[in-house]
Every structure is written in C-alpha cells, then in structure tokens.
Amino acid sequence: MPNSFSPKAFLKTVTSAPGVYRMYDNAQQVIYVGKAKDLKKRLSSYFRVNLPNVKTQALVSNIANIDVTVTHSETDALLLENDYIKQYMPKYNVLLRDDKSYPYILLSGHKHPRLAYHRGARREKGQYFGPYPNGGAVRESLHLMQKLFPIRQCQDVYYKSRSRPCLQYQLDRCSAPCVGIVSDEEYQAQVKLATLFLKGKDKQVISTLVAKMEQAAIDMQYEAAARYRDQIAALRRVAEQQEVSNQSGNMDVIGVHYASGIACFHLMFVREGKIFGSRSYYPSVPAETELDEVLSAFISQFYLNADIQRTVPKEVIINHQFAELKSLQESIEAALEKKFAIKTQVRGDRAKFLALAETNAHNAVVTRLSHKNTVEQRFALLEEALELSTPIGRMECFDISHTMGESTVASCVVFNREGPHKADYRRYNISGITAGDDYAAMQQAISRRFDKIDNSGKVPDILFIDGGIGQLRIAQKVVDDKCQNLDKPPLLIGVTKGEGRKMGLETFLIGGTEQSFELPNDSPAFHLMVHIRDESHRFAITGHRNKRQKTRNTSTLESIAGVGPKRRKALLQHLGGLQEVKGASVAELAKVPGISLEMAQTIHDALRAG
C-alpha cells in the first residue's frame, strides 16, 4: 500500500505549542511517540532533506499519519509521552519494561511491631524502609536484622496463637513477646534501635548499646551486659561492611554502557550512606538509536513510573552527559513536585560509586554479547545439522510431569535467537484422562496449544517433544490436523534418552519420517537441543510440584462435609498447616474461629479415619 502522507501539508497545520506526537504506519500501528517544547519545530526536523541518523530515516519512511496532542507545558508533555509509550510500546521508541513494584522492609505499627517483607501499595500502618532493588536484597537484610535485633518476623496469625516460645527464641533471634518473656519496655527499646539502624544511624545505635552495657555491668547484671556486648560486636562488623560514605544521603548511582545495540543501566541504590543493593536494567533499544536518546528515555520512563511504588531520591548520578539533561531534570522535578537533580560531574565517594556502577554495566554488556553470540552460533549449527533452508526464529518444547498419574502438568517453553523467552512459557493442567496416560496428556496439551492457530499467530519453526516415538507420533498427528492451514507448519523433533537414560547419549527423531539422528555430545547444536529439553523438564516439574502440594494441602479437608473454603483457610492459618491440623486435638480445633465443638469432633474423626 503506497504511503500517501504529505509532510508539507501536515506541517502547515501544526502548532508551535508544547505537546506530544504519535506516528503511525500503514497498518495504523503507533510506531513512535515523542514530545516537544515546540511541536512545529520538532516535527519539521524529521522531514529535512538529509537526515543524519539511520534510525530516523527508517522511522520517517514508515510514517503514514501523525497525531498531535497539545499540552500546557513541557512537563505535561513529558508525562503524557511516558503514558503513551507504556500504552502503545512503539517499535522505534526505547522501551523500559520495568513493571514490577519495588520491595521494602516494613516495621509494623503493632503493640509488638514485626519486621516484614512488603511489596505494593503501603496500606498497612507502620514505617517503610527502602526501596530495595529486589526481593533477595530484602530477605538478606531481614536475615541480618534477625541476628542483630530480637524482633519478631512471624505472621500475626502465628504470633497470636503461640502458647510457648518458638524456635526463633531458642536461636536468640526473637525475644518472644508473644508469650511475655520480654517486657514491653525492653521490646520497644530494641524496636527503636532497629529503626535507627534501618535509617543508617549505626553510631547512635552502638553508643546507646554501650551505655546500656556499662549500666548493666554497674548493676552487676552480667548476663545482660554480655548480651549487649555481643550485640555491639555484631553491629560493628555489619557497620564496617555496609559503610560506603562518610556523609549520609539518598541517591541513585547509574552506570551506563551501550555497545552493539545492547544498553545496560546498572543502578546502585544508596540510602542514608549505605548501598541497599544494585540492579541492572536492559531497555529494548531500536537499531541505530543514539546514546542521548537512550539516556533520556531511560531516565524519564524510570523515574516517572508511578505504578511501581518506588521512592525517588533527591539526587541521581549518571556517568554520561546528554543533550536534554537540564530540561529533563526540570520537567521531572515539576512532575514529581520535589527536588530532583541529575549530576554527571562528581568527586570523592560519589566518583567511586559511579566508577563501580560503570564497571558493572560494562561487564554486563560484554557478558550479554558473549551469550548472544554463543546462542546465535548454536542456532546456525542446528540449522546446518538439520539442513534447513530458512533460519530458525522460534523453537518450543513440550514435556509431561506427574507422580503416579497425580497432578499431571504439561509444560511449553520457548527459545528464540536470544535464548529462553520466558514471557511465552506456558503450563497446561491436564484433566479428563486416565491417570498416568502420557500419550493422552501430550495429545491434550498439543491440541490446546495449536487450537485455532493461523499464520498471524506465534508459530514455532521447530517443536521438540520430550519423549519416545509414541509421544512424537501423537504430537505429529495433532499438528497435522490443527496446522494444515499454515503456510509453514512446525518441524517436530522427538528427544529420547540414550542407553541407561544417561545424559549426553540422547537420540533425536524427526517427526513424520521418524528418521533418527545423533549429534556429538560436544556439538553446540546438541547443547542447544538438550538445553531446551532440560528447561521444559524443569518447568514441568516445578508446575507439577506446586499443583501436587496445593492439592495435598486441601484435598483431605475438602472431603469433610461442612468444611468449605473459609473454614479450611481458618484451620490452616490458625494452626499453621495441614500437619498441625491433623495432629490437633478436638479442643485445639474448637479454638479456631468458626469451628464449633461438634464440627471440631467431625474434623478430628475424619482426619483420623483418612
């Protein structure tokens, strides 16, 4: 379809006000979203005779229409641009897929506060510390806090139902406020110290504990003095490891490296002079995009994403200057209604952080490029081994997992030329078949995968089946039936285990002809096929175990008349799990909210009979 878009006619109607523009292709898909302080000036720059940038040339050649939205200010334009990019995900924009909220440590507002992992909206009363770059960093910090401060981390349901101290008390990791072993005064004193520590005031915590230790020694309370001594020693060790700056402050330090189309932003989260952790981001970057655009897009999308519940520091340090830095900083500051500074020239500790972040970003890109080249080589050698005339773009592998026919799950994993593509992984819960019938399970899974598929769908070039010739035949029959209208149906390959089911001795079967072939076990093509098979096996087993555990946790209770979802939940939460429910006496069961003495007897008898 010819492009009838007339730049001259369009530019005559464009205003010079600030705003956002959306560019469409012939299929009316948004291919680029941009903002401008002066829309007419910015849009005119796309239609000059000699465009210097290859990416811009490709973008302009595909423009079929442009929509313009006028805004009151450049800040409003920045916010609207960010919303449009998230909505349309245009192919020529730099895209940061950062949709996960950031985790925090929550110190709850209870009489005996608990330290807990928190992610999402902050609805619960209490103090929040963070953000941390990932869940692992939070769990590591909580584990450390248990060693330093004997504050409970258990759930409220567990805390309220205790009649004697738990194992954490025996390990000196909780002072057992649930059963009154520690006084409210002493518990609150430890909570206050933990709060100061999480705020980065280590020296104040240590000086307070030193005073307590000395006073305990004067009062001849030598056991208490020894506890304070050990706590001080542990705190000093941690403080030495965590201290990264002589001055407290909140900042994000960003190291950037951009090479061969891969950009890595390595962020170090510094709060109150301590590194809370670090995380690497890899935005999707269109070919031939200049670094200035990558930097500007990342900063705006990262700090204007309100959906992820993350706090924004006053200061961001980045290792590259870029053209729109000042105007972007002012716009973000206005949008957030708080102080926000982007700095590129720093000294002292900040310079050390920046060098460290840049080194990590550089290493991450080198590693990714190496991996990308390795995967590309494996694909090329697999194409050669299979004598394929066209490149492989997408491969899928199916596997079945169950235990003696129980909780059967089929997995489908997907690889492309960059490796595993986890966003497209799928699991299928198999039902309505004879327990343990792998053939029927495979037939159901493949049928559901290719039901109503057409050429516009995600059609794999190769479909691997983890199993013998019987499973391959079943899968081939389904594919022949479901994919007969496709221009290029997938090639099926069965992966069978070798003699003695030993790794490295796998044999491969081509679907249809059922011709077998082998590859040397040191061949990169062999490694690629075994990798996707192993990944499907792992994904299937994980799904099966989760389903089996869920079934076993509820099935025995589900079979008892009068025990519905609410009562099951109350029993499991109040008593701590299915084994505890099974071991509980009638009197203990009757203490659960919503369970009468008569119902407790029924549950007790049913579980004993089972």
XYZ file of C-alpha atoms in Angstrom:
610
model
C 0.000 0.000 0.000
C 1.629 3.303 -1.076
C 2.384 5.938 1.560
C 0.123 8.956 0.848
C 1.325 11.038 3.819
C 2.259 14.609 2.807
C 4.724 16.227 5.244
C 4.324 19.727 3.740
C 0.532 19.707 4.073
C 0.760 18.297 7.575
C 3.358 20.810 8.826
C 1.216 23.749 7.699
C -1.396 22.750 10.319
C 0.954 22.063 13.243
C 1.096 24.476 16.185
C 4.276 25.734 17.861
C 2.917 24.903 21.328
C 4.384 22.154 23.544
C 2.867 18.710 23.212
C 3.140 15.056 22.215
C 3.054 13.450 18.774
C 2.229 9.876 17.732
C 3.456 8.479 14.442
C 1.513 5.673 12.708
C 2.394 3.228 9.943
C 0.108 1.973 7.142
C -1.449 -0.602 9.492
C -2.387 2.269 11.856
C 0.014 0.957 14.493
C 1.790 3.568 16.632
C 5.460 3.260 15.728
C 6.875 6.240 17.620
C 5.843 8.615 20.403
C 7.714 11.847 21.075
C 7.373 15.107 22.988
C 8.400 18.644 22.082
C 8.614 22.129 23.593
C 7.775 23.393 20.101
C 5.822 20.805 18.082
C 6.225 22.552 14.716
C 9.991 22.901 15.109
C 10.479 19.312 16.292
C 8.275 17.693 13.645
C 9.845 19.785 10.863
C 13.239 18.314 11.808
C 12.048 14.845 10.723
C 11.421 15.945 7.143
C 14.698 17.640 6.247
C 16.433 16.613 3.026
C 19.464 14.999 4.641
C 18.611 13.100 7.808
C 21.853 12.193 9.593
C 20.506 9.284 11.654
C 19.789 5.870 10.062
C 17.083 5.079 12.627
C 15.279 8.369 11.891
C 15.434 7.644 8.154
C 13.791 4.234 8.740
C 11.148 5.785 11.001
C 10.230 8.555 8.529
C 9.971 6.099 5.627
C 7.231 4.247 7.547
C 5.112 7.244 8.612
C 1.563 7.102 7.245
C -0.039 9.511 9.708
C 0.797 11.721 12.704
C -1.451 12.673 15.632
C -0.630 15.701 17.767
C -1.790 16.414 21.338
C -1.140 19.919 22.675
C -0.244 20.295 26.382
C 0.026 23.284 28.721
C 3.725 22.760 29.448
C 6.787 20.697 28.630
C 6.272 18.824 31.927
C 2.754 17.809 30.918
C 4.160 16.666 27.559
C 6.764 14.506 29.323
C 4.102 12.816 31.475
C 1.781 12.217 28.521
C 4.643 10.867 26.403
C 5.513 8.424 29.190
C 1.879 7.234 29.403
C 1.639 6.773 25.617
C 4.899 4.800 25.470
C 3.613 2.397 28.150
C 0.279 2.109 26.344
C 1.475 1.588 22.757
C 5.012 0.124 23.194
C 6.100 1.628 19.833
C 8.787 -0.219 17.864
C 11.021 2.854 17.341
C 10.981 4.015 20.978
C 13.438 2.929 23.632
C 11.300 0.780 25.964
C 11.969 0.077 29.612
C 9.924 -2.906 30.769
C 10.030 -2.226 34.495
C 6.536 -3.126 35.666
C 7.412 -4.743 38.981
C 6.980 -2.781 42.192
C 9.981 -2.440 44.472
C 10.113 -4.254 47.814
C 10.515 -2.599 51.223
C 11.109 -3.628 54.806
C 8.031 -2.858 56.904
C 8.214 -2.210 60.647
C 4.546 -2.614 61.549
C 2.549 -0.410 63.908
C 1.501 -3.216 66.296
C 1.931 -3.210 70.077
C 4.814 -5.604 69.399
C 5.922 -4.472 65.902
C 7.109 -7.037 63.389
C 9.730 -6.705 60.667
C 8.358 -7.926 57.352
C 8.887 -8.038 53.597
C 6.487 -5.697 51.791
C 5.741 -5.096 48.128
C 2.947 -2.987 46.633
C 0.701 -0.243 47.983
C 1.526 0.906 51.518
C -1.827 0.322 53.189
C -0.602 -1.204 56.443
C 0.317 1.178 59.265
C 3.994 1.324 60.133
C 7.362 2.530 58.853
C 8.695 1.551 55.426
C 12.407 1.316 54.645
C 13.724 1.082 51.103
C 13.247 0.662 48.240
C 15.411 -2.397 47.748
C 16.388 -3.452 44.206
C 14.856 -6.931 44.513
C 13.295 -9.410 46.900
C 16.615 -11.137 47.545
C 18.102 -7.932 48.967
C 15.140 -7.553 51.358
C 15.322 -11.159 52.549
C 19.075 -10.840 53.090
C 18.515 -7.670 55.143
C 15.746 -9.294 57.199
C 18.014 -12.277 57.898
C 20.702 -9.849 59.074
C 18.216 -7.938 61.253
C 17.239 -11.192 62.995
C 20.842 -11.629 64.085
C 21.149 -8.052 65.320
C 17.797 -7.279 66.938
C 15.489 -9.864 68.593
C 12.313 -8.534 66.951
C 9.604 -10.858 65.700
C 9.210 -11.503 61.952
C 6.347 -14.008 62.207
C 2.855 -13.527 60.764
C 0.179 -12.134 63.094
C -1.868 -15.356 62.951
C 1.141 -17.373 64.104
C 2.065 -14.751 66.735
C -1.432 -14.677 68.286
C -1.768 -18.455 68.513
C 1.521 -19.091 70.375
C 1.378 -20.556 73.876
C 5.126 -21.153 74.184
C 8.253 -19.675 72.542
C 9.123 -20.831 69.024
C 12.465 -21.932 67.586
C 13.494 -18.333 66.798
C 13.583 -17.629 70.543
C 15.788 -20.680 71.114
C 18.177 -19.327 68.449
C 18.279 -15.875 70.133
C 16.637 -14.310 67.083
C 13.408 -13.248 68.777
C 12.699 -12.130 72.359
C 9.298 -13.938 72.381
C 6.928 -11.021 73.031
C 4.073 -13.396 72.087
C 4.311 -15.153 75.474
C 5.520 -12.224 77.564
C 9.118 -13.339 78.122
C 10.401 -9.839 77.265
C 8.902 -6.713 78.831
C 7.103 -4.260 76.568
C 9.657 -1.600 77.575
C 12.681 -3.676 76.555
C 10.985 -4.800 73.309
C 10.217 -1.201 72.344
C 13.838 -0.272 73.112
C 15.019 -2.898 70.602
C 12.450 -1.675 68.047
C 13.801 1.864 68.438
C 17.372 0.641 67.892
C 16.307 -1.342 64.800
C 14.572 1.770 63.419
C 17.720 3.846 63.887
C 19.809 1.129 62.246
C 17.500 0.960 59.207
C 17.767 4.750 58.933
C 21.555 4.424 58.766
C 22.303 5.781 62.255
C 24.692 2.988 63.242
C 26.868 5.106 65.538
C 23.868 6.242 67.561
C 22.718 2.616 67.951
C 26.155 1.457 69.086
C 26.601 4.338 71.580
C 23.161 3.563 73.080
C 24.062 -0.109 73.472
C 27.455 0.768 75.012
C 25.680 2.879 77.629
C 23.244 0.013 78.352
C 26.141 -2.470 78.653
C 28.044 -0.255 81.072
C 24.954 0.324 83.198
C 24.202 -3.415 83.278
C 27.787 -4.084 84.415
C 27.466 -1.458 87.203
C 24.198 -3.095 88.304
C 26.014 -6.475 88.244
C 23.602 -7.814 85.615
C 26.434 -9.608 83.862
C 24.320 -11.800 81.549
C 22.533 -8.720 80.173
C 25.873 -6.921 79.821
C 27.249 -9.886 77.854
C 24.214 -9.833 75.524
C 24.743 -6.118 74.853
C 28.453 -6.758 74.274
C 27.713 -9.428 71.650
C 25.108 -7.190 70.003
C 27.623 -4.291 69.821
C 30.283 -6.556 68.261
C 27.830 -7.825 65.632
C 26.686 -4.287 64.809
C 30.267 -3.033 64.413
C 31.078 -5.852 61.985
C 27.986 -5.084 59.913
C 28.590 -1.323 60.005
C 32.127 -1.786 58.679
C 30.859 -3.935 55.802
C 27.959 -1.649 54.881
C 29.526 1.786 55.314
C 30.105 3.313 51.897
C 30.118 7.030 52.607
C 31.187 9.415 55.356
C 28.108 11.514 54.666
C 24.538 10.300 54.714
C 22.372 10.865 51.677
C 19.828 9.328 49.326
C 20.862 8.857 45.728
C 20.758 6.511 42.769
C 24.096 5.952 41.064
C 23.728 4.873 37.424
C 26.481 3.342 35.338
C 25.656 3.142 31.623
C 27.264 1.116 28.855
C 25.931 0.913 25.303
C 27.500 -1.314 22.643
C 26.321 -3.357 19.632
C 22.681 -2.425 20.223
C 22.667 -3.531 23.883
C 22.297 -0.921 26.629
C 22.777 -1.694 30.319
C 21.879 0.686 33.133
C 23.400 -0.573 36.382
C 21.756 1.168 39.350
C 23.154 1.312 42.860
C 20.527 2.286 45.437
C 22.237 4.382 48.140
C 20.100 5.353 51.127
C 21.433 7.101 54.230
C 25.007 6.476 53.106
C 24.520 2.723 52.616
C 24.176 0.665 49.459
C 20.817 -1.106 49.661
C 21.754 -3.185 46.641
C 22.081 -2.875 42.885
C 20.209 -3.986 39.810
C 20.795 -3.983 36.055
C 18.196 -2.832 33.513
C 18.243 -3.655 29.799
C 15.792 -1.431 27.886
C 14.693 -2.519 24.424
C 16.636 -0.292 22.023
C 15.739 0.043 18.304
C 18.632 -0.383 15.872
C 20.870 2.659 15.268
C 19.467 4.604 18.235
C 21.854 7.258 19.548
C 23.044 7.185 23.168
C 21.467 10.564 24.035
C 18.001 9.224 23.180
C 18.606 6.021 25.157
C 19.690 8.004 28.232
C 16.806 10.476 28.071
C 14.219 7.716 27.531
C 15.506 5.588 30.396
C 15.632 8.444 32.921
C 12.126 9.680 32.094
C 10.492 6.233 31.980
C 12.254 5.009 35.120
C 11.541 7.978 37.382
C 8.042 8.782 36.133
C 6.672 5.255 36.534
C 4.294 5.769 39.471
C 2.873 2.228 39.176
C 5.919 0.557 40.718
C 5.569 2.170 44.173
C 9.166 3.322 44.376
C 10.633 6.335 46.175
C 12.643 8.767 44.081
C 15.859 10.153 45.643
C 16.810 13.829 45.544
C 19.960 13.059 43.572
C 20.732 10.867 40.567
C 24.330 10.434 39.441
C 24.982 9.167 35.932
C 28.222 8.615 34.048
C 27.156 10.272 30.764
C 26.134 13.813 29.884
C 23.302 14.147 27.328
C 21.641 16.998 25.460
C 18.258 17.074 27.219
C 19.651 16.589 30.738
C 18.774 20.034 32.143
C 15.292 20.298 30.628
C 14.534 16.672 31.591
C 15.641 17.313 35.179
C 13.403 20.390 35.429
C 10.423 18.551 33.935
C 10.775 15.548 36.270
C 11.208 17.875 39.244
C 7.999 19.718 38.303
C 6.113 16.444 37.669
C 7.165 14.910 40.991
C 6.803 18.204 42.878
C 10.047 17.578 44.765
C 13.744 18.335 44.426
C 15.392 16.174 41.775
C 18.930 16.655 40.492
C 20.809 14.752 37.759
C 24.593 15.048 38.112
C 27.392 13.819 35.894
C 30.406 15.567 37.451
C 31.131 14.237 40.952
C 34.147 13.709 43.196
C 35.219 11.647 46.186
C 32.947 8.806 47.292
C 30.362 9.603 44.603
C 33.012 9.235 41.896
C 33.988 5.831 43.326
C 30.356 4.677 43.291
C 29.985 5.888 39.717
C 33.136 4.066 38.573
C 31.871 0.869 40.233
C 28.438 1.178 38.589
C 30.031 1.839 35.189
C 32.300 -1.225 35.555
C 29.272 -3.406 36.354
C 27.333 -2.031 33.368
C 30.293 -2.668 31.048
C 30.754 -6.238 32.296
C 27.021 -6.934 31.949
C 27.002 -5.837 28.288
C 30.125 -7.879 27.497
C 28.518 -10.944 29.115
C 25.247 -10.439 27.206
C 27.032 -10.017 23.890
C 29.059 -13.159 24.549
C 25.893 -15.092 25.392
C 24.093 -13.677 22.345
C 26.948 -14.719 20.052
C 27.020 -18.208 21.620
C 23.271 -18.691 21.135
C 23.486 -17.399 17.560
C 26.277 -19.873 16.824
C 24.221 -22.744 18.270
C 21.220 -21.835 16.139
C 23.368 -21.630 12.993
C 24.911 -25.071 13.658
C 21.468 -26.574 14.365
C 20.198 -25.199 11.033
C 23.207 -26.805 9.369
C 22.696 -30.152 11.144
C 19.017 -30.252 10.123
C 19.819 -28.960 6.606
C 17.229 -26.192 6.907
C 16.920 -23.652 4.094
C 15.469 -20.877 6.285
C 16.693 -19.546 9.662
C 15.101 -20.762 12.884
C 13.283 -17.940 14.658
C 11.290 -19.726 17.354
C 11.501 -23.154 18.990
C 9.152 -24.747 21.518
C 9.433 -27.874 23.641
C 6.701 -29.854 25.429
C 7.112 -32.149 28.424
C 4.701 -34.003 30.751
C 5.184 -34.328 34.508
C 3.217 -36.246 37.166
C 3.701 -38.597 40.130
C 1.975 -41.936 39.607
C -0.611 -40.137 37.481
C -1.309 -37.482 40.150
C -1.484 -33.736 39.303
C -0.451 -34.072 35.648
C 1.028 -30.894 34.144
C 2.347 -30.226 30.617
C 4.933 -27.517 30.041
C 5.733 -25.493 26.938
C 8.970 -23.498 26.910
C 10.072 -21.151 24.138
C 13.525 -20.268 22.792
C 14.375 -17.598 20.233
C 17.714 -16.405 18.894
C 18.471 -14.678 22.188
C 17.864 -17.788 24.292
C 14.904 -18.673 26.568
C 11.889 -16.377 26.049
C 10.185 -16.798 29.413
C 7.326 -14.399 28.692
C 5.899 -17.038 26.316
C 6.298 -20.045 28.637
C 3.019 -21.853 29.329
C 1.748 -24.647 31.582
C -1.324 -26.794 30.907
C -3.175 -28.523 33.745
C -4.232 -31.866 32.270
C -7.601 -33.332 33.218
C -10.118 -35.893 31.998
C -7.557 -38.597 31.129
C -6.607 -41.977 32.601
C -4.060 -41.395 35.368
C -0.525 -41.858 34.043
C -1.502 -41.820 30.339
C 1.338 -39.671 28.935
C 0.089 -40.067 25.358
C -3.342 -38.629 26.198
C -1.694 -35.852 28.228
C 0.555 -34.906 25.305
C -2.386 -35.004 22.890
C -4.419 -32.667 25.111
C -1.549 -30.208 25.597
C -0.602 -30.008 21.891
C -4.274 -29.705 20.902
C -4.754 -26.779 23.257
C -1.570 -25.102 22.035
C -2.450 -25.254 18.325
C -6.217 -24.972 18.522
C -7.430 -22.307 16.039
C -3.878 -21.159 15.220
C -3.304 -19.236 11.986
C -0.396 -17.597 10.173
C -0.698 -14.423 12.257
C -0.113 -16.408 15.465
C 3.175 -17.416 17.100
C 4.072 -20.481 15.048
C 7.276 -22.273 16.085
C 9.749 -23.325 13.404
C 10.686 -26.400 15.455
C 8.584 -28.207 18.047
C 10.547 -30.532 20.348
C 8.769 -33.373 22.125
C 10.445 -34.758 25.247
C 9.590 -38.428 24.918
C 9.817 -41.503 22.738
C 8.389 -42.349 19.349
C 4.867 -42.880 20.749
C 4.606 -39.333 22.078
C 6.134 -37.951 18.870
C 3.533 -39.767 16.761
C 0.676 -38.410 18.890
C 2.052 -34.861 18.644
C 2.613 -35.159 14.871
C -0.958 -36.347 14.371
C -2.345 -33.342 16.299
C -0.098 -30.867 14.435
C -1.063 -32.356 11.057
C -4.704 -31.879 11.990
C -4.526 -28.439 13.587
C -1.859 -26.814 11.396
C -2.924 -27.870 7.906
C -3.859 -24.266 7.001
C -0.487 -22.836 7.984
C 1.997 -21.721 5.334
C 4.815 -23.340 7.294
C 3.809 -25.943 9.910
C 6.398 -26.631 12.618
C 9.015 -29.346 12.207
C 8.652 -31.897 15.031
C 11.673 -33.463 16.708
C 11.457 -36.071 19.464
C 14.180 -36.107 22.120
C 14.687 -39.602 23.533
C 17.037 -40.544 26.324
C 20.011 -42.713 25.480
C 21.053 -46.096 26.761
C 20.570 -46.320 30.518
C 18.855 -42.905 30.354
C 22.297 -41.320 30.614
C 22.819 -37.638 29.865
C 24.806 -36.978 26.699
C 23.529 -40.075 24.893
C 20.256 -38.572 23.615
C 18.851 -39.616 20.236
C 16.662 -37.375 18.095
C 13.729 -38.386 15.888
C 12.324 -36.345 13.000
C 8.522 -36.171 13.018
C 6.722 -37.761 10.065
C 9.639 -39.746 8.646
C 10.611 -40.925 12.142
C 14.205 -40.926 10.960
C 16.639 -40.924 13.883
C 19.883 -38.974 14.062
C 22.569 -38.305 16.608
C 24.976 -35.446 17.185
C 28.302 -35.442 19.012
C 27.701 -34.525 22.654
C 30.268 -31.719 22.379
C 28.405 -30.103 19.479
C 26.865 -26.633 20.204
C 23.763 -27.736 18.240
C 23.427 -30.758 20.558
C 23.801 -28.459 23.586
C 21.005 -26.203 22.285
C 18.541 -29.098 21.864
C 19.390 -30.583 25.262
C 19.103 -27.124 26.843
C 15.535 -26.569 25.632
C 14.614 -30.157 26.636
C 16.064 -29.674 30.141
C 14.320 -26.319 30.502
C 10.934 -27.834 29.589
C 11.584 -30.652 32.061
C 12.422 -28.164 34.851
C 9.384 -26.007 34.084
C 7.034 -29.029 34.022
C 8.344 -30.471 37.311
C 8.033 -27.091 39.069
C 4.423 -26.741 37.918
C 3.597 -30.314 38.859
C 5.081 -29.986 42.360
C 3.195 -26.762 43.015
C -0.078 -28.317 41.854
C 0.514 -31.505 43.851
C 1.334 -29.572 47.034
C -1.755 -27.400 46.654
C -3.909 -30.485 46.122
C -2.457 -32.296 49.126
C -2.838 -29.243 51.347
C -6.563 -29.050 50.745
C -7.844 -32.387 49.480
C -8.206 -34.077 52.883
C -10.068 -31.098 54.316
C -12.169 -30.653 51.166
C -13.580 -34.149 51.598
C -15.062 -33.290 55.014
C -18.719 -32.231 54.871
C -19.278 -28.730 56.207
C -15.656 -27.601 55.759
C -15.730 -25.012 53.000
C -13.019 -22.607 51.745
C -13.387 -20.183 54.695
C -13.123 -22.879 57.337
C -10.202 -24.550 55.522
C -8.377 -21.224 55.426
C -9.088 -20.545 59.109
C -7.862 -24.012 60.141
C -4.656 -23.829 58.116
C -3.838 -20.251 59.184
C -4.691 -20.651 62.859
C -2.876 -23.944 63.355
C -0.030 -23.318 60.897
C -0.510 -26.017 58.239
C -2.148 -29.326 57.330
C 0.126 -31.480 59.505
C -0.684 -29.316 62.532
C -4.431 -29.636 61.758
C -4.078 -33.426 61.551
C -2.232 -33.538 64.886
C -4.585 -31.184 66.740
C -6.923 -32.379 69.483
C -10.675 -31.713 69.422
C -10.198 -28.919 71.988
C -7.489 -27.241 69.874
C -9.635 -27.480 66.735
C -12.584 -25.920 68.592
C -10.459 -22.845 69.384
C -10.284 -21.981 65.676
C -12.724 -19.150 64.780
C -15.840 -20.558 63.090
C -15.287 -24.142 64.294
C -17.833 -25.430 66.823
C -17.118 -28.282 69.226
C -19.324 -30.571 67.127
C -17.522 -29.559 63.885
C -14.160 -29.997 65.614
C -15.129 -33.572 66.520
C -16.228 -34.238 62.906
C -12.922 -32.901 61.537
C -10.902 -34.833 64.120
C -12.665 -38.113 63.326
C -12.468 -37.610 59.533
C -8.727 -36.895 59.598
C -8.044 -39.907 61.822
C -10.125 -42.145 59.553
C -8.257 -40.870 56.469
